[in-house]
Amino acid sequence: MARNTPDLLEVAAGYDLADFEAAIEQARRPAGTGTVLLTTPQAADPGQAGPMKIGTLGAGTIAQAIARHAIRHGHEVVLSNSRGPASLAPLVQDLGARATAAPPAEAALADLVVLAVGWPQVPGLAAQLPPLDGTVVIDATNQFDSPPPNAKIADLGDLTGSEYVASLLPGARVVKAFNALFAQFIAPDPRHEAGRQVLFLAGDDTDAKDTVSGLASQFGFAPVDLGTLREGGRLIQLGGPLSGLHALQQD
């Protein structure tokens, strides 16, 4: 997310998902009120992700950060953007032999797809893609009709942002993740002396969430499953209480 970053919150034990409202209230206290005590729930270990081909729809800061983590852990990455593969040649060269560039329709054929484009581009991009039946799609978008400093949040009625995205990608198994973190906290090693960077995620397909959790764990994040695209997605989308909340989980 491209906006001014709050201080990274150090996390200590004490809460579980049932107590998230209290945890959020404490995390939102003004600066200087002491250490934030917030525990991420201890979910079952989904296991480490085996080698995959990961396609990115978009090649900005979020997609690049995920791509670098993926390549570092032995995955192949196929990058795409709206300007064509040739525009990505310098980035591909920088990323190394496990990276390639392709049109979006080809990148979408990967084992797992990362959607990381500006919100106004989502409908047009979705219309260009092949059927994604069964494909795990990480939705890293935020529903900005217009970006900061004159930000305007898209009015989706009763839908969450990821429910809307899922409606444009029939058959895809959409998992909301990586949208609530500022890009500068995604790119570095998420393992710190005080704990691991928490990665909130939500989705309607348990197996898809396990896949994303396994990948995030492999990268070094502490994944926290918040439930469905409706309930959990609402917590981490723009305007939600966990949007932009950066926390560390003590192991």
Short mmCIF file of C-alpha atoms in Angstrom, two decimals:
data_model
loop_
_atom_site.label_atom_id
_atom_site.label_comp_id
_atom_site.label_asym_id
_atom_site.label_seq_id
_atom_site.Cartn_x
_atom_site.Cartn_y
_atom_site.Cartn_z
CA MET A 1 0.00 0.00 0.00
CA ALA A 2 1.44 3.34 -1.00
CA ARG A 3 0.89 5.68 1.90
CA ASN A 4 2.74 6.85 4.98
CA THR A 5 3.68 3.91 7.15
CA PRO A 6 2.84 3.68 10.87
CA ASP A 7 5.38 2.29 13.30
CA LEU A 8 5.71 -1.49 13.19
CA LEU A 9 3.77 -2.98 16.09
CA GLU A 10 5.55 -5.52 18.29
CA VAL A 11 3.23 -8.33 19.25
CA ALA A 12 2.96 -10.29 22.50
CA ALA A 13 0.71 -13.16 23.52
CA GLY A 14 -2.77 -12.88 24.93
CA TYR A 15 -5.52 -12.78 22.33
CA ASP A 16 -7.14 -15.18 19.91
CA LEU A 17 -9.61 -14.60 17.08
CA ALA A 18 -12.55 -14.52 19.49
CA ASP A 19 -10.98 -11.49 21.13
CA PHE A 20 -10.00 -9.64 17.97
CA GLU A 21 -12.29 -6.67 18.65
CA ALA A 22 -10.48 -6.00 21.92
CA ALA A 23 -7.14 -6.52 20.24
CA ILE A 24 -7.99 -4.12 17.43
CA GLU A 25 -9.18 -1.49 19.90
CA GLN A 26 -5.90 -1.72 21.78
CA ALA A 27 -3.84 -1.68 18.57
CA ARG A 28 -5.58 1.53 17.48
CA ARG A 29 -4.69 3.49 20.62
CA PRO A 30 -2.68 6.66 20.01
CA ALA A 31 1.09 6.40 19.96
CA GLY A 32 2.79 6.44 23.33
CA THR A 33 0.21 4.37 25.20
CA GLY A 34 2.57 1.42 25.61
CA THR A 35 3.28 -1.90 23.94
CA VAL A 36 0.48 -3.34 21.87
CA LEU A 37 -0.52 -6.78 23.13
CA LEU A 38 -1.97 -8.71 20.25
CA THR A 39 -1.77 -12.41 19.61
CA THR A 40 -2.44 -13.96 16.28
CA PRO A 41 -4.32 -17.25 16.57
CA GLN A 42 -2.17 -20.35 16.39
CA ALA A 43 -3.53 -22.12 13.31
CA ALA A 44 -2.48 -25.59 12.25
CA ASP A 45 0.76 -25.59 10.26
CA PRO A 46 -0.29 -25.81 6.58
CA GLY A 47 3.17 -27.11 5.64
CA GLN A 48 5.70 -25.61 3.29
CA ALA A 49 4.77 -24.93 -0.32
CA GLY A 50 6.43 -27.15 -2.92
CA PRO A 51 7.94 -25.62 -6.08
CA MET A 52 5.29 -23.79 -8.08
CA LYS A 53 4.99 -21.54 -11.08
CA ILE A 54 3.55 -18.24 -9.86
CA GLY A 55 2.07 -15.75 -12.30
CA THR A 56 1.68 -12.07 -11.47
CA LEU A 57 -0.98 -9.88 -13.00
CA GLY A 58 0.76 -6.57 -12.49
CA ALA A 59 4.44 -5.97 -11.86
CA GLY A 60 4.49 -3.10 -9.37
CA THR A 61 5.98 -3.00 -5.90
CA ILE A 62 3.68 -5.64 -4.38
CA ALA A 63 4.08 -8.10 -7.26
CA GLN A 64 7.85 -7.58 -7.29
CA ALA A 65 8.13 -8.14 -3.54
CA ILE A 66 6.19 -11.41 -3.76
CA ALA A 67 8.19 -12.46 -6.82
CA ARG A 68 11.50 -11.94 -5.03
CA HIS A 69 10.37 -14.02 -2.06
CA ALA A 70 9.10 -16.74 -4.41
CA ILE A 71 12.30 -16.95 -6.43
CA ARG A 72 14.40 -16.97 -3.27
CA HIS A 73 12.51 -20.09 -2.20
CA GLY A 74 12.81 -21.98 -5.47
CA HIS A 75 9.60 -21.04 -7.29
CA GLU A 76 9.35 -19.87 -10.89
CA VAL A 77 7.69 -16.53 -11.57
CA VAL A 78 5.94 -15.30 -14.72
CA LEU A 79 5.47 -11.53 -14.61
CA SER A 80 2.97 -9.57 -16.67
CA ASN A 81 1.74 -6.01 -17.02
CA SER A 82 -0.33 -3.88 -19.37
CA ARG A 83 2.69 -2.68 -21.37
CA GLY A 84 3.87 -6.05 -22.59
CA PRO A 85 6.72 -8.47 -21.81
CA ALA A 86 9.43 -6.32 -23.43
CA SER A 87 8.85 -3.60 -20.82
CA LEU A 88 9.70 -6.12 -18.10
CA ALA A 89 13.04 -7.22 -19.56
CA PRO A 90 15.20 -5.24 -17.08
CA LEU A 91 13.20 -6.58 -14.12
CA VAL A 92 13.39 -10.15 -15.41
CA GLN A 93 17.15 -9.82 -15.83
CA ASP A 94 17.45 -8.49 -12.29
CA LEU A 95 15.36 -11.33 -10.86
CA GLY A 96 17.39 -14.03 -12.56
CA ALA A 97 16.86 -17.34 -14.31
CA ARG A 98 13.65 -18.30 -12.49
CA ALA A 99 11.82 -15.23 -13.79
CA THR A 100 10.17 -14.73 -17.18
CA ALA A 101 7.71 -12.24 -18.63
CA ALA A 102 4.54 -12.95 -20.61
CA PRO A 103 1.18 -11.41 -21.49
CA PRO A 104 -1.40 -11.55 -18.68
CA ALA A 105 -3.37 -14.38 -20.29
CA GLU A 106 -0.24 -16.54 -20.23
CA ALA A 107 0.79 -15.55 -16.70
CA ALA A 108 -2.71 -16.56 -15.56
CA LEU A 109 -1.98 -20.18 -16.58
CA ALA A 110 0.48 -20.55 -13.70
CA ASP A 111 -0.14 -22.82 -10.71
CA LEU A 112 -0.93 -19.80 -8.54
CA VAL A 113 -1.77 -16.26 -9.66
CA VAL A 114 -1.19 -12.96 -7.86
CA LEU A 115 -3.58 -10.14 -8.80
CA ALA A 116 -1.79 -6.89 -8.05
CA VAL A 117 -3.02 -4.13 -10.34
CA GLY A 118 -4.76 -0.82 -9.75
CA TRP A 119 -8.44 -1.20 -8.92
CA PRO A 120 -9.76 0.54 -12.08
CA GLN A 121 -7.83 -2.00 -14.19
CA VAL A 122 -9.36 -5.09 -12.56
CA PRO A 123 -12.55 -5.51 -14.69
CA GLY A 124 -10.77 -5.02 -18.02
CA LEU A 125 -7.95 -7.36 -17.04
CA ALA A 126 -10.34 -10.05 -15.82
CA ALA A 127 -12.12 -9.98 -19.18
CA GLN A 128 -8.84 -10.84 -20.97
CA LEU A 129 -8.03 -13.92 -18.91
CA PRO A 130 -8.65 -17.56 -19.79
CA PRO A 131 -10.92 -19.66 -17.54
CA LEU A 132 -9.35 -19.99 -14.10
CA ASP A 133 -11.28 -23.01 -12.89
CA GLY A 134 -9.62 -24.22 -9.70
CA THR A 135 -6.73 -21.74 -9.87
CA VAL A 136 -5.69 -20.15 -6.58
CA VAL A 137 -5.70 -16.37 -7.05
CA ILE A 138 -4.18 -14.14 -4.40
CA ASP A 139 -6.11 -10.87 -4.48
CA ALA A 140 -3.67 -8.19 -3.36
CA THR A 141 -5.78 -5.31 -4.66
CA ASN A 142 -7.35 -2.45 -2.73
CA GLN A 143 -10.58 -0.88 -3.94
CA PHE A 144 -9.28 2.62 -4.68
CA ASP A 145 -11.35 4.23 -7.43
CA SER A 146 -8.71 6.95 -7.25
CA PRO A 147 -5.44 6.71 -5.31
CA PRO A 148 -4.09 9.02 -2.59
CA PRO A 149 -3.72 11.92 -2.07
CA ASN A 150 -7.25 12.31 -3.45
CA ALA A 151 -8.29 8.81 -2.50
CA LYS A 152 -11.78 7.55 -3.25
CA ILE A 153 -12.94 4.09 -2.19
CA ALA A 154 -15.10 2.23 -4.70
CA ASP A 155 -18.72 1.77 -3.71
CA LEU A 156 -19.43 -1.96 -4.06
CA GLY A 157 -22.68 -1.99 -2.13
CA ASP A 158 -22.83 -5.02 0.14
CA LEU A 159 -19.89 -6.80 -1.52
CA THR A 160 -16.37 -6.85 -0.18
CA GLY A 161 -13.60 -6.05 -2.63
CA SER A 162 -12.56 -9.70 -2.95
CA GLU A 163 -16.15 -10.89 -3.38
CA TYR A 164 -16.34 -8.50 -6.32
CA VAL A 165 -13.03 -9.79 -7.69
CA ALA A 166 -14.25 -13.39 -7.31
CA SER A 167 -17.39 -12.51 -9.28
CA LEU A 168 -15.16 -11.44 -12.19
CA LEU A 169 -13.08 -14.63 -12.05
CA PRO A 170 -15.64 -17.48 -12.03
CA GLY A 171 -14.12 -20.75 -10.93
CA ALA A 172 -11.03 -19.15 -9.39
CA ARG A 173 -10.32 -19.83 -5.72
CA VAL A 174 -9.71 -16.30 -4.48
CA VAL A 175 -7.72 -15.60 -1.32
CA LYS A 176 -7.40 -12.05 -0.04
CA ALA A 177 -3.81 -11.48 1.11
CA PHE A 178 -0.90 -9.02 0.96
CA ASN A 179 -3.25 -6.06 0.43
CA ALA A 180 -3.25 -4.90 4.05
CA LEU A 181 0.55 -4.60 4.35
CA PHE A 182 2.57 -1.64 3.21
CA ALA A 183 4.90 -2.71 0.40
CA GLN A 184 8.02 -1.89 2.39
CA PHE A 185 7.00 -4.53 4.95
CA ILE A 186 6.38 -7.20 2.31
CA ALA A 187 9.72 -6.90 0.52
CA PRO A 188 12.22 -7.48 3.38
CA ASP A 189 12.73 -10.68 5.32
CA PRO A 190 9.57 -10.86 7.48
CA ARG A 191 11.43 -12.63 10.28
CA HIS A 192 12.52 -10.23 13.00
CA GLU A 193 14.13 -10.64 16.39
CA ALA A 194 10.81 -9.86 18.06
CA GLY A 195 8.79 -12.21 15.83
CA ARG A 196 7.44 -12.81 12.34
CA GLN A 197 5.48 -10.28 10.29
CA VAL A 198 1.78 -11.17 10.47
CA LEU A 199 0.02 -11.74 7.14
CA PHE A 200 -3.77 -11.59 7.37
CA LEU A 201 -5.69 -13.60 4.76
CA ALA A 202 -9.27 -14.54 3.99
CA GLY A 203 -11.03 -16.82 1.53
CA ASP A 204 -13.93 -19.18 0.96
CA ASP A 205 -11.88 -22.25 -0.03
CA THR A 206 -9.98 -23.95 2.79
CA ASP A 207 -7.50 -25.74 0.53
CA ALA A 208 -6.71 -22.50 -1.31
CA LYS A 209 -6.08 -20.74 2.00
CA ASP A 210 -3.82 -23.60 3.06
CA THR A 211 -1.83 -23.15 -0.16
CA VAL A 212 -1.40 -19.42 0.43
CA SER A 213 -0.63 -19.95 4.13
CA GLY A 214 2.03 -22.50 3.24
CA LEU A 215 3.61 -20.12 0.75
CA ALA A 216 3.51 -17.21 3.21
CA SER A 217 5.03 -19.38 5.95
CA GLN A 218 7.79 -20.42 3.58
CA PHE A 219 8.54 -16.75 2.92
CA GLY A 220 8.80 -16.22 6.69
CA PHE A 221 5.44 -14.57 7.40
CA ALA A 222 3.03 -15.61 10.16
CA PRO A 223 -0.26 -16.22 8.28
CA VAL A 224 -3.53 -15.55 10.11
CA ASP A 225 -6.74 -16.92 8.60
CA LEU A 226 -9.60 -14.49 9.26
CA GLY A 227 -12.32 -16.59 7.65
CA THR A 228 -14.38 -15.95 4.54
CA LEU A 229 -14.09 -13.29 1.85
CA ARG A 230 -17.13 -11.62 3.37
CA GLU A 231 -16.23 -11.61 7.06
CA GLY A 232 -12.45 -11.76 6.95
CA GLY A 233 -12.18 -9.77 3.75
CA ARG A 234 -14.10 -6.92 5.33
CA LEU A 235 -11.55 -6.75 8.17
CA ILE A 236 -8.54 -6.32 5.89
CA GLN A 237 -9.91 -4.34 2.95
CA LEU A 238 -9.72 -0.56 2.78
CA GLY A 239 -11.57 0.92 5.73
CA GLY A 240 -11.38 -2.33 7.68
CA PRO A 241 -9.87 -2.35 11.18
CA LEU A 242 -6.88 -4.49 10.12
CA SER A 243 -6.02 -2.56 6.96
CA GLY A 244 -2.53 -1.14 7.39
CA LEU A 245 -2.09 -2.81 10.79
CA HIS A 246 1.46 -4.16 10.92
CA ALA A 247 2.16 -6.67 13.67
CA LEU A 248 4.69 -9.29 14.68
CA GLN A 249 3.81 -12.72 16.04
CA GLN A 250 6.01 -14.08 18.78
CA ASP A 251 6.62 -17.79 18.25
#
